[in-house]
Every structure is written in C-alpha cells, then in structure tokens.
Amino acid sequence: MGFSMLIKKSADIRSSEITPKSIYLNRRTFLAAAGMAGAAGLLGASLRETIAPSMTALAGNKIDGIKKSPLSTTETITPYKDVTHYNNYYEFGTSKDEPAELAKNFRTRPWKVKIEGQVEKKQELDIDTILKMAPPEERIYRHRCVEGWSIVVPWVGFSLSELIKRVNPTSKAKFVEFTTLLDKQQMPGQQRDVLEWPYVEGLRMDEAMHPLALLCFGMYGEELPNQDGAPLRIVVPWKYGFKCAKAIVRIRFTEKQPMNTWNISAPQEYGFYANVNPNVDHPRWSQAKERRLGEFTKRPTLMFNGYDQVASLYSGMDLKKNF
Ligand code: MTE
C-alpha cells in the first residue's frame, strides 16, 4: 500500500513584521481579482498595501517577536491557500482537501508533550512551556513530498536541538521518536485502518540535533493551522515530507532505531531515512523531478532537497540501501 493507492481508494513577497498573512492573502486576492495566475510579478507594493487592511480581519493568532533566519531560502513562497488546502494528514482524511475541513474543530489546548525514554528526567511538558524555550524564528524552507509535489513555506519555530538540549538525553539516546495524538473521536481518519495509528516518525540523534531540523508551531507569521500540524510538528527540510510528524504528543529517546509509520505500511517503498534523493526512484515512480504547487513545468529535484549542509551526516552510507 502506498500514497497513490490510498488516494485512489478513498517579487519579494516574504514575511512582514507587521501583518504577515495579510500580505500573503493579499497576493491571492489580487490574483483572483485579476484572473491571471502569472501576474504575481506585476503586483506593486502600493496595491498590496491598499488591499492589506481589509484582509487583516482574516488573520489568525499572530506570533510576536519572530526573528528572520539565515537558513531561509529566498525562493518564492507558496500561496497560503495552497499550503493550507493541499495537505497530507491521514488522521483527517486521505484526500488533500479533507484536512482543512475535518481538522477545523481540533482542540490544540490544553496540550501536553511527554518526554520519555533515554533522558535524565522523564516529564510531561505543557505546550506553552515548550513554545517559550527559545525565540521564534521564521524559516522559509523547501518542502518536498515523496509523491512529487513541493512547496516553499515560511514556517515558524526554533531548532529541535533547543528542546533536546533542555531535556538532557542520556548517552544511550541514539534516536528520537515522535508520536502523534491518538484520538478517534477528534481524528476521524483513525477510525479506518489505512495506516497503523498513532502516526510515528523518527530521526537519528545527529539528524535531530542538526540546526535545520525545526520544532515548528507556526507558519506565515501565525500559529499553525490545524491541518498543518497544530500545535506542534517537526519540519525536516532535507527529507521527504512524511518524516514531518504533526500534532506531536510524545518525544521519546531510544537506543534502537524506532519504526516509522510509512515504513510499517510499505517497507519496500518507504525507508527510515527518506532523504530527498533524485537518484533513488520510488519503486513505482521517478523522484528526479517535482512540481512546485502553482507551477506548470516540473523542476529537477535536488539532492537533500538542496540542503547540502547535511551531506556529511551520511558520509560512507549507501543511500540506495538506506532510502
Ligand atoms: N503527520 C501525521 N500525523 N499524519 C500524516 O498523515 N503526513 C505526512 C506529514 N506528517 C502526515 C504527517 C506527509 S506524507 C507530508 S507530505 C506532510 O506531513 C505534509 O505536511 P503539510 O500538509 O503541512 O504540507
């Protein structure tokens, strides 16, 4: 079983310190009004500002004090509407538009995250304690799904290493496992056995400690929308999107490599590492190219999704075997 089978079955517009989403939303409004999808470059600052105030009413919960990150790409950000209406989140349905609808009333407070396994002190952390561990940063990352589409998202969060350092893993901790909430009432997708629930993912400790690995709680200057993984997810930009577990309730440090949901579901198709790699095809399709949402022509997929700085983590490893 794999993604596609399941589906059959069933200008420098960057962030703004002031009203981030209004600007992203504003571009969409303009494009819709103009009825020309290629007009983004024509949008001048003055027009942007004219439309912006009327759009601020749509803004969700803004995150204060967001710092820009030098780790951000300068590529064009994918429109907010696409990033929030083209989701993989099987707890809320297997089609791309379902999570936006079915996750609408998902409760993200109160929310606790268990810290377990090889740590000096097992504990339960409140989400709001976690959010205060380090200043929020905007990280504009490329995000490449194993299915062949990609997006560019201004995530908000801080390096996962900030949390890991604070919970003191023991020397036996070689991997970190992330577990999504299990709640059949709130997550209707869990009433079907399309995947084994709860969703689990894992990273090797050095991957988790890499500065690019993001503990994420926001995007486009605001708290994460439910369909994108509120209140807490990870984002690992050099790996396929399925590594980025959403709605995390448990972080467990382990000696042995943990299992991950897509590997359990189809081990011949999805491995543990899941590094973006144009040279290693999926058994049922090529991974050499990708389609950026909103673009027509496919673009070449880059090794490690273009994040060459992680290459040394895998030196000496056969990435065809460790896919
Ligand atoms: N996390 C959970 N809990 N459940 C899921 O189904 N899907 C994964 C990942 N995290 C998934 C998940 C996949 S396949 C992808 S591509 C990304 O989430 C999509 O993230 P996005 O919807 O924010 O783009």
mmCIF file of C-alpha atoms and ligand atoms in Angstrom:
data_model
loop_
_atom_site.group_PDB
_atom_site.id
_atom_site.type_symbol
_atom_site.label_atom_id
_atom_site.label_comp_id
_atom_site.label_asym_id
_atom_site.label_seq_id
_atom_site.Cartn_x
_atom_site.Cartn_y
_atom_site.Cartn_z
ATOM 1 C CA MET A 1 0.000 0.000 0.000
ATOM 2 C CA GLY A 2 1.302 3.482 -0.726
ATOM 3 C CA PHE A 3 0.263 7.055 -1.071
ATOM 4 C CA SER A 4 -1.237 6.939 -4.542
ATOM 5 C CA MET A 5 -3.044 3.661 -3.915
ATOM 6 C CA LEU A 6 -4.623 5.009 -0.780
ATOM 7 C CA ILE A 7 -5.725 8.063 -2.594
ATOM 8 C CA LYS A 8 -7.395 6.011 -5.291
ATOM 9 C CA LYS A 9 -9.063 4.104 -2.568
ATOM 10 C CA SER A 10 -10.577 6.566 -0.919
ATOM 11 C CA ALA A 11 8.640 39.895 -6.208
ATOM 12 C CA ASP A 12 9.913 39.538 -2.853
ATOM 13 C CA ILE A 13 6.838 38.643 -1.069
ATOM 14 C CA ARG A 14 8.475 37.387 2.077
ATOM 15 C CA SER A 15 7.316 37.785 5.611
ATOM 16 C CA SER A 16 6.285 41.093 7.062
ATOM 17 C CA GLU A 17 6.828 42.013 10.663
ATOM 18 C CA ILE A 18 3.509 43.802 10.762
ATOM 19 C CA THR A 19 0.708 41.859 9.121
ATOM 20 C CA PRO A 20 2.306 38.826 7.562
ATOM 21 C CA LYS A 21 -0.722 36.868 6.428
ATOM 22 C CA SER A 22 -2.453 39.909 5.070
ATOM 23 C CA ILE A 23 0.317 40.238 2.569
ATOM 24 C CA TYR A 24 0.262 36.605 1.505
ATOM 25 C CA LEU A 25 -3.511 36.614 1.381
ATOM 26 C CA ASN A 26 -3.444 39.858 -0.418
ATOM 27 C CA ARG A 27 -1.472 38.463 -3.300
ATOM 28 C CA ARG A 28 -4.045 35.738 -3.741
ATOM 29 C CA THR A 29 -6.880 38.210 -3.686
ATOM 30 C CA PHE A 30 -5.207 40.241 -6.330
ATOM 31 C CA LEU A 31 -4.526 37.214 -8.495
ATOM 32 C CA ALA A 32 -8.094 36.059 -8.151
ATOM 33 C CA ALA A 33 -9.390 39.512 -8.995
ATOM 34 C CA ALA A 34 -7.075 39.860 -11.939
ATOM 35 C CA GLY A 35 -7.820 36.313 -13.001
ATOM 36 C CA MET A 36 -4.273 35.782 -14.154
ATOM 37 C CA ALA A 37 -2.126 33.336 -12.297
ATOM 38 C CA GLY A 38 1.107 34.629 -13.749
ATOM 39 C CA ALA A 39 0.619 38.169 -12.551
ATOM 40 C CA ALA A 40 2.458 37.873 -9.251
ATOM 41 C CA GLY A 41 5.362 39.922 -10.526
ATOM 42 C CA LEU A 42 3.107 42.802 -11.508
ATOM 43 C CA LEU A 43 1.880 43.297 -8.001
ATOM 44 C CA GLY A 44 3.306 46.560 -6.742
ATOM 45 C CA ALA A 45 3.831 47.458 -3.119
ATOM 46 C CA SER A 46 1.246 50.222 -3.159
ATOM 47 C CA LEU A 47 -1.543 47.986 -4.392
ATOM 48 C CA ARG A 48 -0.510 45.382 -1.861
ATOM 49 C CA GLU A 49 -0.876 47.913 0.916
ATOM 50 C CA THR A 50 -4.211 49.112 -0.361
ATOM 51 C CA ILE A 51 -5.749 45.683 -0.140
ATOM 52 C CA ALA A 52 -3.968 44.576 3.016
ATOM 53 C CA PRO A 53 -6.024 46.297 5.730
ATOM 54 C CA SER A 54 -9.278 44.710 4.613
ATOM 55 C CA MET A 55 -7.647 41.311 4.787
ATOM 56 C CA THR A 56 -6.221 41.560 8.291
ATOM 57 C CA ALA A 57 -9.592 40.526 9.707
ATOM 58 C CA LEU A 58 -8.863 37.037 8.414
ATOM 59 C CA ALA A 59 -5.632 36.752 10.364
ATOM 60 C CA GLY A 60 -5.439 34.010 12.990
ATOM 61 C CA ASN A 61 -3.242 34.114 16.069
ATOM 62 C CA LYS A 62 -0.185 36.117 15.269
ATOM 63 C CA ILE A 63 3.131 35.097 16.842
ATOM 64 C CA ASP A 64 5.087 38.010 18.293
ATOM 65 C CA GLY A 65 8.797 38.638 18.079
ATOM 66 C CA ILE A 66 9.612 36.390 15.135
ATOM 67 C CA LYS A 67 13.234 36.637 14.037
ATOM 68 C CA LYS A 68 14.365 36.080 10.472
ATOM 69 C CA SER A 69 16.637 33.117 9.911
ATOM 70 C CA PRO A 70 19.728 32.977 7.718
ATOM 71 C CA LEU A 71 18.696 29.384 6.958
ATOM 72 C CA SER A 72 15.774 30.626 4.833
ATOM 73 C CA THR A 73 15.590 30.247 1.079
ATOM 74 C CA THR A 74 14.809 33.340 -1.000
ATOM 75 C CA GLU A 75 12.616 31.341 -3.386
ATOM 76 C CA THR A 76 9.017 32.439 -3.914
ATOM 77 C CA ILE A 77 6.743 31.426 -1.076
ATOM 78 C CA THR A 78 3.823 29.162 -1.996
ATOM 79 C CA PRO A 79 0.432 30.858 -1.503
ATOM 80 C CA TYR A 80 -1.117 30.319 1.931
ATOM 81 C CA LYS A 81 -4.239 28.873 0.384
ATOM 82 C CA ASP A 82 -2.299 26.025 -1.267
ATOM 83 C CA VAL A 83 -0.285 25.200 1.829
ATOM 84 C CA THR A 84 -3.472 25.002 3.907
ATOM 85 C CA HIS A 85 -5.689 23.204 1.384
ATOM 86 C CA TYR A 86 -3.367 20.640 -0.123
ATOM 87 C CA ASN A 87 -2.373 18.544 2.875
ATOM 88 C CA ASN A 88 -1.347 15.038 3.743
ATOM 89 C CA TYR A 89 -2.791 14.296 7.180
ATOM 90 C CA TYR A 90 -4.453 10.905 7.144
ATOM 91 C CA GLU A 91 -5.914 11.363 10.627
ATOM 92 C CA PHE A 92 -8.204 13.844 8.872
ATOM 93 C CA GLY A 93 -8.800 12.020 5.605
ATOM 94 C CA THR A 94 -6.757 10.684 2.716
ATOM 95 C CA SER A 95 -7.545 13.353 0.147
ATOM 96 C CA LYS A 96 -5.666 16.633 0.018
ATOM 97 C CA ASP A 97 -8.607 18.934 0.711
ATOM 98 C CA GLU A 98 -10.107 16.975 3.618
ATOM 99 C CA PRO A 99 -7.755 18.020 6.471
ATOM 100 C CA ALA A 100 -8.686 21.712 6.092
ATOM 101 C CA GLU A 101 -12.319 20.821 6.614
ATOM 102 C CA LEU A 102 -12.136 17.902 9.050
ATOM 103 C CA ALA A 103 -9.491 19.439 11.351
ATOM 104 C CA LYS A 104 -11.410 22.700 11.801
ATOM 105 C CA ASN A 105 -12.531 21.989 15.363
ATOM 106 C CA PHE A 106 -9.493 20.035 16.504
ATOM 107 C CA ARG A 107 -8.589 21.092 20.065
ATOM 108 C CA THR A 108 -4.967 22.141 20.486
ATOM 109 C CA ARG A 109 -5.251 23.374 24.105
ATOM 110 C CA PRO A 110 -4.699 22.087 26.710
ATOM 111 C CA TRP A 111 -1.832 20.110 25.144
ATOM 112 C CA LYS A 112 0.965 18.181 26.806
ATOM 113 C CA VAL A 113 4.031 16.544 25.330
ATOM 114 C CA LYS A 114 5.556 13.539 27.104
ATOM 115 C CA ILE A 115 9.338 13.336 27.187
ATOM 116 C CA GLU A 116 10.309 9.690 27.585
ATOM 117 C CA GLY A 117 12.957 7.035 27.126
ATOM 118 C CA GLN A 118 16.677 7.720 27.489
ATOM 119 C CA VAL A 119 16.509 11.055 29.306
ATOM 120 C CA GLU A 120 17.720 12.127 32.723
ATOM 121 C CA LYS A 121 14.205 13.032 33.779
ATOM 122 C CA LYS A 122 11.020 11.751 32.181
ATOM 123 C CA GLN A 123 8.486 14.547 32.214
ATOM 124 C CA GLU A 124 5.377 15.989 30.674
ATOM 125 C CA LEU A 125 5.757 19.466 29.219
ATOM 126 C CA ASP A 126 2.960 21.885 28.580
ATOM 127 C CA ILE A 127 2.896 23.172 25.009
ATOM 128 C CA ASP A 128 3.140 26.776 26.208
ATOM 129 C CA THR A 129 6.275 25.933 28.200
ATOM 130 C CA ILE A 130 7.813 24.427 25.076
ATOM 131 C CA LEU A 131 6.973 27.481 22.979
ATOM 132 C CA LYS A 132 8.916 29.686 25.406
ATOM 133 C CA MET A 133 12.094 27.607 25.269
ATOM 134 C CA ALA A 134 13.669 29.739 22.537
ATOM 135 C CA PRO A 135 12.752 32.793 20.441
ATOM 136 C CA PRO A 136 10.570 32.023 17.412
ATOM 137 C CA GLU A 137 12.277 32.168 14.045
ATOM 138 C CA GLU A 138 10.861 32.266 10.563
ATOM 139 C CA ARG A 139 12.437 29.537 8.438
ATOM 140 C CA ILE A 140 11.461 29.636 4.794
ATOM 141 C CA TYR A 141 12.096 26.065 3.667
ATOM 142 C CA ARG A 142 11.521 23.985 0.581
ATOM 143 C CA HIS A 143 9.199 21.085 1.485
ATOM 144 C CA ARG A 144 9.204 18.083 -0.897
ATOM 145 C CA CYS A 145 6.603 15.356 -0.637
ATOM 146 C CA VAL A 146 7.503 11.811 -1.665
ATOM 147 C CA GLU A 147 4.571 11.975 -4.103
ATOM 148 C CA GLY A 148 6.406 14.515 -6.291
ATOM 149 C CA TRP A 149 4.984 17.910 -5.341
ATOM 150 C CA SER A 150 6.774 20.623 -3.448
ATOM 151 C CA ILE A 151 6.035 23.898 -1.696
ATOM 152 C CA VAL A 152 8.001 26.741 -0.071
ATOM 153 C CA VAL A 153 6.717 27.573 3.391
ATOM 154 C CA PRO A 154 7.595 30.297 5.906
ATOM 155 C CA TRP A 155 7.468 28.040 8.970
ATOM 156 C CA VAL A 156 7.801 29.470 12.486
ATOM 157 C CA GLY A 157 9.624 27.607 15.212
ATOM 158 C CA PHE A 158 13.117 27.021 16.546
ATOM 159 C CA SER A 159 15.709 24.308 16.158
ATOM 160 C CA LEU A 160 14.620 20.997 17.615
ATOM 161 C CA SER A 161 18.045 20.912 19.285
ATOM 162 C CA GLU A 162 16.843 23.694 21.632
ATOM 163 C CA LEU A 163 14.306 21.335 23.183
ATOM 164 C CA ILE A 164 16.616 18.309 23.109
ATOM 165 C CA LYS A 165 19.364 20.203 24.959
ATOM 166 C CA ARG A 166 16.912 21.165 27.686
ATOM 167 C CA VAL A 167 15.603 17.666 28.382
ATOM 168 C CA ASN A 168 19.061 16.095 28.784
ATOM 169 C CA PRO A 169 19.086 12.820 26.854
ATOM 170 C CA THR A 170 21.460 10.196 28.275
ATOM 171 C CA SER A 171 24.478 8.889 26.360
ATOM 172 C CA LYS A 172 22.356 5.889 25.338
ATOM 173 C CA ALA A 173 20.000 8.076 23.287
ATOM 174 C CA LYS A 174 20.824 7.346 19.646
ATOM 175 C CA PHE A 175 17.432 8.135 18.062
ATOM 176 C CA VAL A 176 14.365 10.278 18.723
ATOM 177 C CA GLU A 177 10.824 9.091 18.102
ATOM 178 C CA PHE A 178 7.849 11.428 17.603
ATOM 179 C CA THR A 179 4.275 10.288 18.183
ATOM 180 C CA THR A 180 1.079 11.967 17.010
ATOM 181 C CA LEU A 181 -2.050 12.154 19.158
ATOM 182 C CA LEU A 182 -4.322 9.087 19.165
ATOM 183 C CA ASP A 183 -7.927 10.260 19.408
ATOM 184 C CA LYS A 184 -10.519 8.544 17.242
ATOM 185 C CA GLN A 185 -13.210 10.999 18.232
ATOM 186 C CA GLN A 186 -11.322 14.055 17.123
ATOM 187 C CA MET A 187 -9.403 12.429 14.299
ATOM 188 C CA PRO A 188 -11.956 10.638 12.140
ATOM 189 C CA GLY A 189 -9.273 9.162 9.876
ATOM 190 C CA GLN A 190 -8.145 6.995 12.801
ATOM 191 C CA GLN A 191 -11.437 5.113 12.609
ATOM 192 C CA ARG A 192 -10.127 3.499 9.426
ATOM 193 C CA ASP A 193 -7.051 1.303 9.297
ATOM 194 C CA VAL A 194 -5.437 2.990 6.286
ATOM 195 C CA LEU A 195 -2.322 3.349 8.459
ATOM 196 C CA GLU A 196 -1.290 1.984 11.827
ATOM 197 C CA TRP A 197 -2.228 4.552 14.476
ATOM 198 C CA PRO A 198 -0.891 6.624 16.082
ATOM 199 C CA TYR A 199 1.421 8.064 13.401
ATOM 200 C CA VAL A 200 5.062 7.722 14.444
ATOM 201 C CA GLU A 201 8.270 9.053 12.986
ATOM 202 C CA GLY A 202 11.903 9.080 13.984
ATOM 203 C CA LEU A 203 15.265 10.676 13.426
ATOM 204 C CA ARG A 204 18.794 9.685 14.254
ATOM 205 C CA MET A 205 20.116 11.835 17.098
ATOM 206 C CA ASP A 206 22.619 13.720 14.919
ATOM 207 C CA GLU A 207 19.852 14.467 12.399
ATOM 208 C CA ALA A 208 17.590 15.749 15.172
ATOM 209 C CA MET A 209 20.401 17.952 16.503
ATOM 210 C CA HIS A 210 21.160 19.468 13.091
ATOM 211 C CA PRO A 211 20.293 23.198 13.145
ATOM 212 C CA LEU A 212 17.999 22.811 10.102
ATOM 213 C CA ALA A 213 15.676 20.378 11.929
ATOM 214 C CA LEU A 214 12.816 22.561 13.113
ATOM 215 C CA LEU A 215 10.400 22.226 16.000
ATOM 216 C CA CYS A 216 7.516 24.040 14.379
ATOM 217 C CA PHE A 217 4.442 25.744 15.794
ATOM 218 C CA GLY A 218 3.609 28.376 13.226
ATOM 219 C CA MET A 219 3.631 29.495 9.625
ATOM 220 C CA TYR A 220 3.066 32.754 7.713
ATOM 221 C CA GLY A 221 3.645 34.632 10.975
ATOM 222 C CA GLU A 222 0.832 32.881 12.846
ATOM 223 C CA GLU A 223 0.111 29.758 14.856
ATOM 224 C CA LEU A 224 -0.070 26.619 12.733
ATOM 225 C CA PRO A 225 -3.464 25.922 11.212
ATOM 226 C CA ASN A 226 -4.787 22.572 12.464
ATOM 227 C CA GLN A 227 -4.410 20.892 9.091
ATOM 228 C CA ASP A 228 -0.713 21.721 9.055
ATOM 229 C CA GLY A 229 0.010 20.044 12.369
ATOM 230 C CA ALA A 230 -1.016 22.323 15.236
ATOM 231 C CA PRO A 231 0.001 22.767 17.903
ATOM 232 C CA LEU A 232 3.432 21.185 17.357
ATOM 233 C CA ARG A 233 5.136 19.361 14.484
ATOM 234 C CA ILE A 234 8.586 18.846 13.163
ATOM 235 C CA VAL A 235 9.934 20.013 9.819
ATOM 236 C CA VAL A 236 12.997 18.282 8.379
ATOM 237 C CA PRO A 237 13.544 20.046 5.065
ATOM 238 C CA TRP A 238 16.109 17.681 3.520
ATOM 239 C CA LYS A 239 13.773 14.694 3.938
ATOM 240 C CA TYR A 240 10.517 13.734 2.287
ATOM 241 C CA GLY A 241 7.505 15.323 3.926
ATOM 242 C CA PHE A 242 6.304 12.154 5.632
ATOM 243 C CA LYS A 243 9.132 12.485 8.183
ATOM 244 C CA CYS A 244 7.470 15.672 9.474
ATOM 245 C CA ALA A 245 5.092 14.270 12.100
ATOM 246 C CA LYS A 246 2.200 16.519 13.069
ATOM 247 C CA ALA A 247 0.310 17.081 16.365
ATOM 248 C CA ILE A 248 3.105 15.607 18.487
ATOM 249 C CA VAL A 249 2.241 14.340 21.995
ATOM 250 C CA ARG A 250 5.323 12.282 22.759
ATOM 251 C CA ILE A 251 9.054 12.648 22.161
ATOM 252 C CA ARG A 252 10.940 9.502 23.107
ATOM 253 C CA PHE A 253 14.702 8.969 23.077
ATOM 254 C CA THR A 254 15.760 5.441 22.136
ATOM 255 C CA GLU A 255 18.838 3.269 21.777
ATOM 256 C CA LYS A 256 17.425 1.437 18.776
ATOM 257 C CA GLN A 257 16.113 2.848 15.512
ATOM 258 C CA PRO A 258 12.384 3.460 16.009
ATOM 259 C CA MET A 259 9.778 2.348 13.499
ATOM 260 C CA ASN A 260 8.061 4.930 11.321
ATOM 261 C CA THR A 261 4.515 4.726 10.034
ATOM 262 C CA TRP A 262 5.104 4.678 6.264
ATOM 263 C CA ASN A 263 7.872 2.128 6.682
ATOM 264 C CA ILE A 264 5.486 -0.089 8.661
ATOM 265 C CA SER A 265 2.852 0.368 5.957
ATOM 266 C CA ALA A 266 5.059 -0.311 2.903
ATOM 267 C CA PRO A 267 8.672 -1.151 3.849
ATOM 268 C CA GLN A 268 9.754 -1.750 0.253
ATOM 269 C CA GLU A 269 8.635 1.781 -0.676
ATOM 270 C CA TYR A 270 9.394 3.964 2.350
ATOM 271 C CA GLY A 271 12.509 3.676 4.463
ATOM 272 C CA PHE A 272 13.635 5.203 7.717
ATOM 273 C CA TYR A 273 15.973 7.829 6.283
ATOM 274 C CA ALA A 274 13.751 9.200 3.498
ATOM 275 C CA ASN A 275 16.309 11.763 2.404
ATOM 276 C CA VAL A 276 15.211 13.627 -0.706
ATOM 277 C CA ASN A 277 17.247 11.942 -3.437
ATOM 278 C CA PRO A 278 16.664 12.407 -7.174
ATOM 279 C CA ASN A 279 18.891 9.369 -7.889
ATOM 280 C CA VAL A 280 16.834 6.854 -5.943
ATOM 281 C CA ASP A 281 13.446 6.259 -7.511
ATOM 282 C CA HIS A 282 10.370 5.219 -5.643
ATOM 283 C CA PRO A 283 9.585 1.671 -6.810
ATOM 284 C CA ARG A 284 6.533 3.000 -8.642
ATOM 285 C CA TRP A 285 7.724 6.404 -9.887
ATOM 286 C CA SER A 286 10.801 8.523 -10.536
ATOM 287 C CA GLN A 287 11.977 11.030 -7.932
ATOM 288 C CA ALA A 288 14.114 13.021 -10.394
ATOM 289 C CA LYS A 289 11.634 15.888 -10.794
ATOM 290 C CA GLU A 290 8.970 17.645 -8.791
ATOM 291 C CA ARG A 291 6.105 20.019 -9.404
ATOM 292 C CA ARG A 292 6.038 23.136 -7.247
ATOM 293 C CA LEU A 293 2.393 23.812 -6.415
ATOM 294 C CA GLY A 294 1.162 26.626 -8.626
ATOM 295 C CA GLU A 295 3.759 25.959 -11.333
ATOM 296 C CA PHE A 296 3.207 24.134 -14.572
ATOM 297 C CA THR A 297 6.659 22.963 -15.596
ATOM 298 C CA LYS A 298 8.364 20.388 -13.427
ATOM 299 C CA ARG A 299 11.725 21.296 -11.917
ATOM 300 C CA PRO A 300 14.629 18.978 -11.127
ATOM 301 C CA THR A 301 14.699 17.648 -7.590
ATOM 302 C CA LEU A 302 17.916 18.455 -5.746
ATOM 303 C CA MET A 303 19.939 16.058 -3.610
ATOM 304 C CA PHE A 304 18.921 16.532 0.033
ATOM 305 C CA ASN A 305 16.308 18.924 -1.364
ATOM 306 C CA GLY A 306 19.169 21.376 -1.910
ATOM 307 C CA TYR A 307 20.290 21.324 1.737
ATOM 308 C CA ASP A 308 23.864 20.233 1.007
ATOM 309 C CA GLN A 309 24.979 21.107 4.506
ATOM 310 C CA VAL A 310 23.549 17.798 5.770
ATOM 311 C CA ALA A 311 25.592 15.630 3.371
ATOM 312 C CA SER A 312 28.265 14.908 5.979
ATOM 313 C CA LEU A 313 25.678 13.212 8.207
ATOM 314 C CA TYR A 314 25.528 10.407 5.642
ATOM 315 C CA SER A 315 29.132 10.095 4.501
ATOM 316 C CA GLY A 316 30.026 6.455 3.962
ATOM 317 C CA MET A 317 26.381 5.365 3.857
ATOM 318 C CA ASP A 318 24.813 3.715 0.822
ATOM 319 C CA LEU A 319 21.767 5.902 0.296
ATOM 320 C CA LYS A 320 20.286 3.431 -2.192
ATOM 321 C CA LYS A 321 20.059 0.884 0.619
ATOM 322 C CA ASN A 322 19.258 3.417 3.328
ATOM 323 C CA PHE A 323 16.440 5.090 1.406
HETATM 324 N N1 MTE B 1 1.741 13.581 10.272
HETATM 325 C C1 MTE B 1 0.664 12.882 10.666
HETATM 326 N N2 MTE B 1 0.414 12.777 11.966
HETATM 327 N N3 MTE B 1 -0.161 12.281 9.770
HETATM 328 C C2 MTE B 1 0.071 12.328 8.431
HETATM 329 O O1 MTE B 1 -0.701 11.746 7.646
HETATM 330 N N4 MTE B 1 1.539 13.168 6.649
HETATM 331 C C3 MTE B 1 2.949 13.452 6.330
HETATM 332 C C4 MTE B 1 3.497 14.586 7.190
HETATM 333 N N5 MTE B 1 3.100 14.439 8.564
HETATM 334 C C5 MTE B 1 1.207 13.056 7.979
HETATM 335 C C6 MTE B 1 2.019 13.697 8.951
HETATM 336 C C7 MTE B 1 3.173 13.750 4.927
HETATM 337 S S1 MTE B 1 3.055 12.450 3.845
HETATM 338 C C8 MTE B 1 3.515 15.001 4.483
HETATM 339 S S2 MTE B 1 3.946 15.281 2.846
HETATM 340 C C9 MTE B 1 3.492 16.162 5.395
HETATM 341 O O2 MTE B 1 3.016 15.816 6.692
HETATM 342 C C10 MTE B 1 2.601 17.235 4.824
HETATM 343 O O3 MTE B 1 2.678 18.400 5.577
HETATM 344 P P1 MTE B 1 1.784 19.657 5.154
HETATM 345 O O4 MTE B 1 0.380 19.142 4.989
HETATM 346 O O5 MTE B 1 1.888 20.657 6.257
HETATM 347 O O6 MTE B 1 2.340 20.142 3.857
#
